[in-house]
Amino acid sequence: MFEPVIAPSGTLLGLLQRGRGDGTLHALTAPRDEALAALDHCVLSDPRHDWQVENRSLYYARLYLDLHGGLGEIERHLFDPEDLLDTEESRTGLALAVLGHLASYGRRDALELLRRYAAFGGNWAWALDELALRDDDAGLRALAEPILARFPAHDEADLVAAVRDAFEPRPWRLWAEDPRPHVGARVRAAKEAGSFDRWQRQMNPSGPRPEWSVQAVFDWAQEGFERGAVLYVPAARCLSAVAGPEDRAQIVRAAQDGTDGARCTALRYLADAHDPEVLDLVEAAVESPSRLVVDAALDSFERMRSVAAVERARRWARRPDALGAAAGRTLACRGGAQDSELVLWALREAVRGDGPDAPTLWPLVDGAGRLGIACAAPVLRHIYRETASSHLRGHAARALAATDPSFAAGFAVECLWDCEESTREIAARHAETGDARVVDQLRRLAADPAEEDEVQTAVRARIGPDATAS
């Protein structure tokens, strides 16, 4: 999947791509054709940097409802000839999830489109999962033959895998009850074969065993490294089971100059054990030419919860390198009020050097909120506006609620329409109700069956039994 191109945050398209509440508010006041064109663009060209964790589907589905938008562009996208060539779920996943939400809101055209795509489309499994949550038994039973026709009868391996790995098992359970041999019998046989495969995998585990030596664990980690598998985390856990006090010298030597796999494993093990030498070993490891060793050293350091680790972070925090950045994150997570200046410095440096989407920002933003750093509010507002990550924006909103007195009357209002439920929950707890839009949206969220329980709980804490804001 290509990296999405995100429009400027001041444009309607940029707001919708980011999933910001202001995107919905602007779309509802913009010319309808312009708003629908921007909405179609977002749904057909997924704007999320991480489509597996960021939410957009309910946000876009609600906007289709508000704009009375048709589904012609989504239909053309799903049944484009490219659907047969591009098998990545990310090409059609967002569109299918939007259709699923629309179907749950009663849009019959969305339900029919999902059924047709499940029968003939390339990403049929995703469509089937959407239907499993929303279609009736009759609709799902009608899909049995077209779905099973995808699997050749002479080789059931793919069917076994499909049944075994199905995210939503309801359609397969219905089809297993079908009296027709070419439907029910096939599905039942595939389910039995899948269960046997799972049992075999459980009975024949691979990997390290408790009777292994320390060196055998290091060798296993290095073998994984050589074939492109990062195994130092499970290897360190295994080391905890097989290593004794007499093995410490060997483990320290491996952390100093072992192979990459052994060095990463030893660093992780020593950090988890809070070994007195590990901080010096981490400092030496970040000079390694191996990116894997550097990343493992930083990750091992940031996992440490000891007073010594926090004190060392204070010494490292202003270093202009990856170890300095890790020290700033450590102080953001575990430092005290005396570390506010260092955390603020790290936050500003991260934005200045790597922009509003830098991965290092997540703990720094949380730390600014946890420590209540009021001076961080301008930087947090910049991150909120500009980041393309809806999750990071939610973290920024939570930090602003703790640091910015203007949040309740400002960003909290638009957050009620945000694409992330956790951000809507923050807004429901903080948004000032003097704005009529806030009261109306709180009522809508309280009545929407698709809304998350946590959001509705927060809303009901603000709305009394007589449906007036309290």
Coordinates of C-alpha atoms in Angstrom, one line a residue, residues 43-384:
V43 CA -13.4 6.4 1.4
L44 CA -11.9 5.2 -1.9
S45 CA -8.3 6.3 -1.1
D46 CA -7.9 5.3 2.5
P47 CA -6.0 8.2 4.2
R48 CA -5.0 6.3 7.3
H49 CA -1.3 5.7 8.0
D50 CA -2.2 2.6 10.0
W51 CA -5.5 1.3 8.7
Q52 CA -5.6 -1.6 11.2
V53 CA -5.9 0.7 14.3
E54 CA -7.2 4.0 13.2
N55 CA -11.0 4.5 12.9
R56 CA -12.7 6.2 10.0
S57 CA -15.6 4.0 8.9
L58 CA -18.3 5.1 11.4
Y59 CA -17.2 8.7 10.9
Y60 CA -17.6 8.5 7.1
A61 CA -20.8 6.5 7.3
R62 CA -22.5 9.1 9.5
L63 CA -21.5 11.8 7.1
Y64 CA -23.0 9.8 4.1
L65 CA -26.2 9.8 6.1
D66 CA -26.1 13.5 6.9
L67 CA -25.4 14.4 3.3
H68 CA -27.8 11.8 1.9
G69 CA -24.9 10.6 -0.2
G70 CA -25.3 7.9 -2.9
L71 CA -23.0 4.9 -3.2
G72 CA -22.3 5.0 -6.9
E73 CA -18.6 5.9 -6.4
I74 CA -18.1 3.1 -3.9
E75 CA -19.8 0.6 -6.2
R76 CA -17.5 1.6 -9.1
H77 CA -14.5 1.3 -6.8
L78 CA -15.4 -2.1 -5.5
F79 CA -16.1 -3.6 -8.9
D80 CA -13.3 -1.9 -10.8
P81 CA -11.2 -4.4 -12.8
E82 CA -8.3 -3.6 -10.4
D83 CA -10.2 -5.5 -7.7
L84 CA -9.1 -8.7 -9.4
L85 CA -5.4 -7.6 -9.5
D86 CA -4.9 -5.8 -6.2
T87 CA -5.6 -8.3 -3.4
E88 CA -4.5 -6.0 -0.6
E89 CA -7.3 -5.6 2.0
S90 CA -6.5 -2.0 2.4
R91 CA -7.8 -1.2 -1.1
T92 CA -11.4 -2.0 -0.3
G93 CA -11.5 -2.5 3.5
L94 CA -12.5 1.0 4.4
A95 CA -15.3 1.1 1.8
L96 CA -16.6 -2.2 3.0
A97 CA -16.6 -1.1 6.6
V98 CA -18.5 2.1 5.7
L99 CA -21.1 0.0 3.9
G100 CA -21.4 -2.2 7.0
H101 CA -22.2 0.8 9.2
L102 CA -24.6 2.2 6.6
A103 CA -26.4 -1.2 6.5
S104 CA -26.7 -1.1 10.3
Y105 CA -28.4 2.3 10.0
G106 CA -30.9 0.8 7.6
R107 CA -29.5 1.7 4.2
R108 CA -30.8 -1.2 2.1
D109 CA -28.6 -0.2 -0.9
A110 CA -25.5 -0.7 1.3
L111 CA -26.7 -4.1 2.4
E112 CA -27.3 -5.2 -1.2
L113 CA -23.9 -3.9 -2.3
L114 CA -22.2 -5.8 0.4
R115 CA -24.0 -9.0 -0.6
R116 CA -23.1 -8.6 -4.2
Y117 CA -19.4 -7.9 -3.4
A118 CA -19.3 -10.9 -1.0
A119 CA -20.5 -13.1 -3.9
F120 CA -18.2 -11.7 -6.6
G121 CA -15.5 -9.4 -5.2
G122 CA -11.9 -10.0 -4.4
N123 CA -12.0 -9.0 -0.7
W124 CA -15.1 -11.2 -0.1
A125 CA -14.0 -12.3 3.3
W126 CA -14.1 -8.8 4.7
A127 CA -17.6 -8.2 3.1
L128 CA -18.8 -11.5 4.6
D129 CA -17.6 -10.4 8.1
E130 CA -19.6 -7.2 7.7
L131 CA -22.6 -9.1 6.7
A132 CA -22.2 -11.6 9.5
L133 CA -22.8 -8.8 12.0
R134 CA -25.8 -7.2 10.1
D135 CA -27.5 -9.5 7.6
D136 CA -30.3 -11.9 8.4
D137 CA -30.0 -15.7 8.2
A138 CA -31.7 -15.8 4.8
G139 CA -29.3 -13.3 3.3
L140 CA -26.3 -15.2 4.6
R141 CA -27.6 -18.6 3.5
A142 CA -28.1 -17.3 0.0
L143 CA -24.3 -16.6 -0.2
A144 CA -23.3 -20.2 0.6
E145 CA -23.1 -21.4 -3.0
P146 CA -21.3 -18.4 -4.5
I147 CA -18.8 -18.4 -1.7
L148 CA -18.1 -22.1 -1.8
A149 CA -17.8 -21.9 -5.6
R150 CA -14.6 -20.0 -5.0
F151 CA -12.9 -23.2 -3.7
P152 CA -12.2 -26.1 -6.0
A153 CA -13.7 -29.3 -4.8
H154 CA -10.6 -31.3 -5.6
D155 CA -8.4 -29.3 -3.1
E156 CA -10.0 -28.3 0.1
A157 CA -6.9 -26.7 1.7
D158 CA -8.0 -23.2 1.0
L159 CA -11.5 -23.8 2.2
V160 CA -10.2 -25.3 5.4
A161 CA -8.0 -22.2 6.0
A162 CA -10.9 -19.9 5.3
V163 CA -13.2 -21.6 7.7
R164 CA -10.5 -21.9 10.4
D165 CA -9.4 -18.3 10.1
A166 CA -12.8 -16.6 9.7
F167 CA -13.1 -13.5 11.9
E168 CA -16.9 -13.9 12.2
P169 CA -17.9 -17.6 12.3
R170 CA -21.7 -17.1 12.0
P171 CA -22.0 -17.6 8.2
W172 CA -20.0 -20.8 8.4
R173 CA -22.1 -22.1 11.2
L174 CA -25.2 -21.5 9.2
W175 CA -23.8 -23.2 6.1
A176 CA -22.7 -26.2 8.2
E177 CA -26.4 -26.8 9.0
D178 CA -27.3 -26.7 5.3
P179 CA -28.8 -30.1 4.3
R180 CA -27.3 -30.1 0.8
P181 CA -24.2 -32.2 0.6
H182 CA -22.2 -29.8 -1.6
V183 CA -22.8 -27.1 1.1
G184 CA -23.3 -28.5 4.6
A185 CA -21.1 -31.5 4.2
R186 CA -18.2 -29.5 2.7
V187 CA -18.3 -26.9 5.5
R188 CA -18.5 -29.5 8.3
A189 CA -15.6 -31.4 6.8
A190 CA -13.6 -28.2 6.5
K191 CA -14.3 -27.2 10.1
E192 CA -13.2 -30.7 11.4
A193 CA -10.0 -30.5 9.3
G194 CA -9.3 -27.0 10.6
S195 CA -9.7 -28.2 14.2
F196 CA -7.3 -31.1 13.6
D197 CA -4.7 -28.7 12.1
R198 CA -4.9 -26.4 15.1
W199 CA -4.5 -29.4 17.4
Q200 CA -1.5 -30.6 15.5
R201 CA 0.2 -27.2 15.8
Q202 CA -0.4 -27.2 19.5
M203 CA 1.0 -30.7 19.9
N204 CA 4.2 -29.9 17.9
P205 CA 5.5 -26.5 19.1
S206 CA 8.7 -25.2 17.7
G207 CA 11.3 -23.0 19.4
P208 CA 13.3 -23.0 22.6
R209 CA 12.8 -25.4 25.4
P210 CA 13.5 -25.1 29.2
E211 CA 16.3 -27.6 28.9
W212 CA 18.2 -25.4 26.5
S213 CA 21.5 -23.8 27.5
V214 CA 22.1 -20.0 27.5
Q215 CA 24.2 -20.4 24.3
A216 CA 21.4 -22.4 22.6
V217 CA 19.0 -19.5 23.3
F218 CA 21.5 -17.0 21.8
D219 CA 22.0 -19.2 18.8
W220 CA 18.2 -19.5 18.3
A221 CA 17.9 -15.7 18.4
Q222 CA 20.7 -15.3 15.9
E223 CA 19.2 -17.8 13.5
G224 CA 16.0 -15.8 13.6
F225 CA 17.9 -12.6 12.9
E226 CA 19.6 -14.2 9.9
R227 CA 16.3 -15.2 8.3
G228 CA 14.6 -11.8 9.0
A229 CA 12.7 -12.8 12.2
V230 CA 13.1 -10.6 15.3
L231 CA 13.1 -13.1 18.1
Y232 CA 15.1 -11.4 20.9
V233 CA 12.0 -10.7 23.0
P234 CA 10.8 -14.3 23.3
A235 CA 14.5 -15.3 23.5
A236 CA 14.9 -13.1 26.5
R237 CA 11.9 -14.6 28.2
C238 CA 13.4 -18.1 27.5
L239 CA 16.7 -16.9 29.0
S240 CA 14.9 -16.0 32.2
A241 CA 13.8 -19.7 32.4
V242 CA 17.2 -21.3 31.7
A243 CA 19.8 -18.8 33.1
G244 CA 21.2 -18.9 36.6
P245 CA 23.5 -16.6 38.6
E246 CA 26.5 -18.5 37.2
D247 CA 25.5 -17.5 33.7
R248 CA 25.6 -13.7 34.3
A249 CA 29.2 -13.2 33.0
Q250 CA 28.4 -14.9 29.7
I251 CA 25.2 -12.8 29.3
V252 CA 27.1 -9.6 30.0
R253 CA 29.7 -10.5 27.4
A254 CA 27.0 -11.2 24.9
A255 CA 25.5 -7.8 25.6
Q256 CA 28.9 -6.2 25.0
D257 CA 30.1 -7.9 21.8
G258 CA 27.9 -10.8 20.9
T259 CA 26.2 -11.5 17.6
D260 CA 23.3 -9.1 16.9
G261 CA 20.7 -11.7 18.0
A262 CA 22.6 -12.6 21.1
R263 CA 23.3 -9.0 22.0
C264 CA 19.7 -7.9 21.6
T265 CA 18.6 -10.9 23.7
A266 CA 21.1 -10.2 26.5
L267 CA 20.3 -6.5 26.7
R268 CA 16.6 -7.2 27.0
Y269 CA 17.2 -9.9 29.7
L270 CA 19.5 -7.6 31.7
A271 CA 17.2 -4.7 31.5
D272 CA 14.2 -6.8 32.7
A273 CA 16.4 -8.0 35.6
H274 CA 17.5 -4.4 36.4
D275 CA 21.1 -5.6 36.3
P276 CA 23.5 -2.9 37.7
E277 CA 25.6 -2.8 34.5
V278 CA 22.8 -2.7 32.0
L279 CA 22.6 1.1 31.7
D280 CA 26.2 1.3 30.7
L281 CA 25.7 -1.5 28.3
V282 CA 22.7 0.3 26.7
E283 CA 24.8 3.5 26.3
A284 CA 27.5 1.5 24.5
A285 CA 25.0 -0.4 22.4
V286 CA 23.5 2.7 20.8
E287 CA 26.9 3.3 19.1
S288 CA 26.5 0.0 17.3
P289 CA 26.3 0.1 13.5
S290 CA 23.4 -2.4 13.7
R291 CA 20.0 -0.7 13.6
L292 CA 18.5 -3.8 15.3
V293 CA 20.9 -3.6 18.2
V294 CA 20.3 0.1 18.7
D295 CA 16.5 -0.3 18.6
A296 CA 16.7 -3.2 21.0
A297 CA 18.9 -1.2 23.4
L298 CA 16.5 1.7 23.4
D299 CA 13.4 -0.5 23.8
S300 CA 15.0 -2.4 26.7
F301 CA 16.0 0.9 28.4
E302 CA 12.5 2.4 28.0
R303 CA 10.9 -0.7 29.6
M304 CA 12.9 -0.2 32.8
R305 CA 11.0 1.1 35.8
S306 CA 13.8 1.6 38.3
V307 CA 14.9 4.8 40.0
A308 CA 18.3 4.4 38.4
A309 CA 16.8 4.4 34.9
V310 CA 15.0 7.6 35.6
E311 CA 18.1 9.2 37.0
R312 CA 20.1 8.2 34.0
A313 CA 17.4 9.5 31.7
R314 CA 17.9 12.9 33.3
R315 CA 21.5 12.8 32.4
W316 CA 20.8 11.7 28.8
A317 CA 17.7 13.8 28.0
R318 CA 19.5 16.6 26.2
R319 CA 21.7 14.3 24.0
P320 CA 21.0 15.1 20.3
D321 CA 20.6 11.4 19.4
A322 CA 18.3 8.5 19.7
L323 CA 19.3 7.8 23.3
G324 CA 18.4 11.4 24.2
A325 CA 15.0 11.0 22.6
A326 CA 14.5 7.7 24.5
A327 CA 15.4 9.5 27.7
G328 CA 12.9 12.2 27.1
R329 CA 10.2 9.6 26.5
T330 CA 11.2 7.8 29.7
L331 CA 10.8 11.0 31.7
A332 CA 7.5 11.7 30.1
C333 CA 6.3 8.3 31.2
R334 CA 7.9 8.0 34.6
G335 CA 9.4 11.4 35.6
G336 CA 8.2 13.8 38.2
A337 CA 7.2 17.4 38.2
Q338 CA 10.9 18.3 38.3
D339 CA 11.3 16.8 34.8
S340 CA 8.7 19.1 33.2
E341 CA 11.2 21.3 31.6
L342 CA 13.1 18.3 30.0
V343 CA 9.9 16.8 28.8
L344 CA 8.7 20.1 27.2
W345 CA 12.2 20.5 25.6
A346 CA 11.9 16.9 24.2
L347 CA 8.4 17.6 22.9
R348 CA 9.4 20.8 21.1
E349 CA 12.5 19.2 19.6
A350 CA 10.6 16.3 18.3
V351 CA 8.0 18.5 16.6
R352 CA 10.7 20.8 15.3
G353 CA 12.9 18.0 14.0
D354 CA 10.4 15.3 12.8
G355 CA 7.0 17.1 12.4
P356 CA 3.6 16.5 13.9
D357 CA 3.5 12.8 13.0
A358 CA 6.8 11.7 14.6
P359 CA 6.4 8.3 16.4
T360 CA 8.3 9.7 19.4
L361 CA 5.5 12.2 20.1
W362 CA 3.0 9.7 21.6
P363 CA 4.6 9.3 25.0
L364 CA 5.8 12.9 25.1
V365 CA 2.2 14.2 24.5
D366 CA 0.9 11.9 27.2
G367 CA 3.7 13.1 29.5
A368 CA 2.8 16.7 28.9
G369 CA -0.7 15.9 30.0
R370 CA 0.3 13.7 32.9
L371 CA 2.6 16.4 34.3
G372 CA 0.2 19.2 33.6
I373 CA 2.7 21.2 31.6
A374 CA 0.7 24.4 30.8
C375 CA 3.5 25.8 28.6
A376 CA 3.1 22.8 26.3
A377 CA -0.4 23.8 25.2
P378 CA 0.7 25.7 22.1
V379 CA 2.7 22.7 20.9
L380 CA -0.1 20.3 21.7
R381 CA -2.6 22.5 19.8
H382 CA -0.2 22.4 16.8
I383 CA 0.0 18.6 17.0
Y384 CA -3.8 18.3 17.3

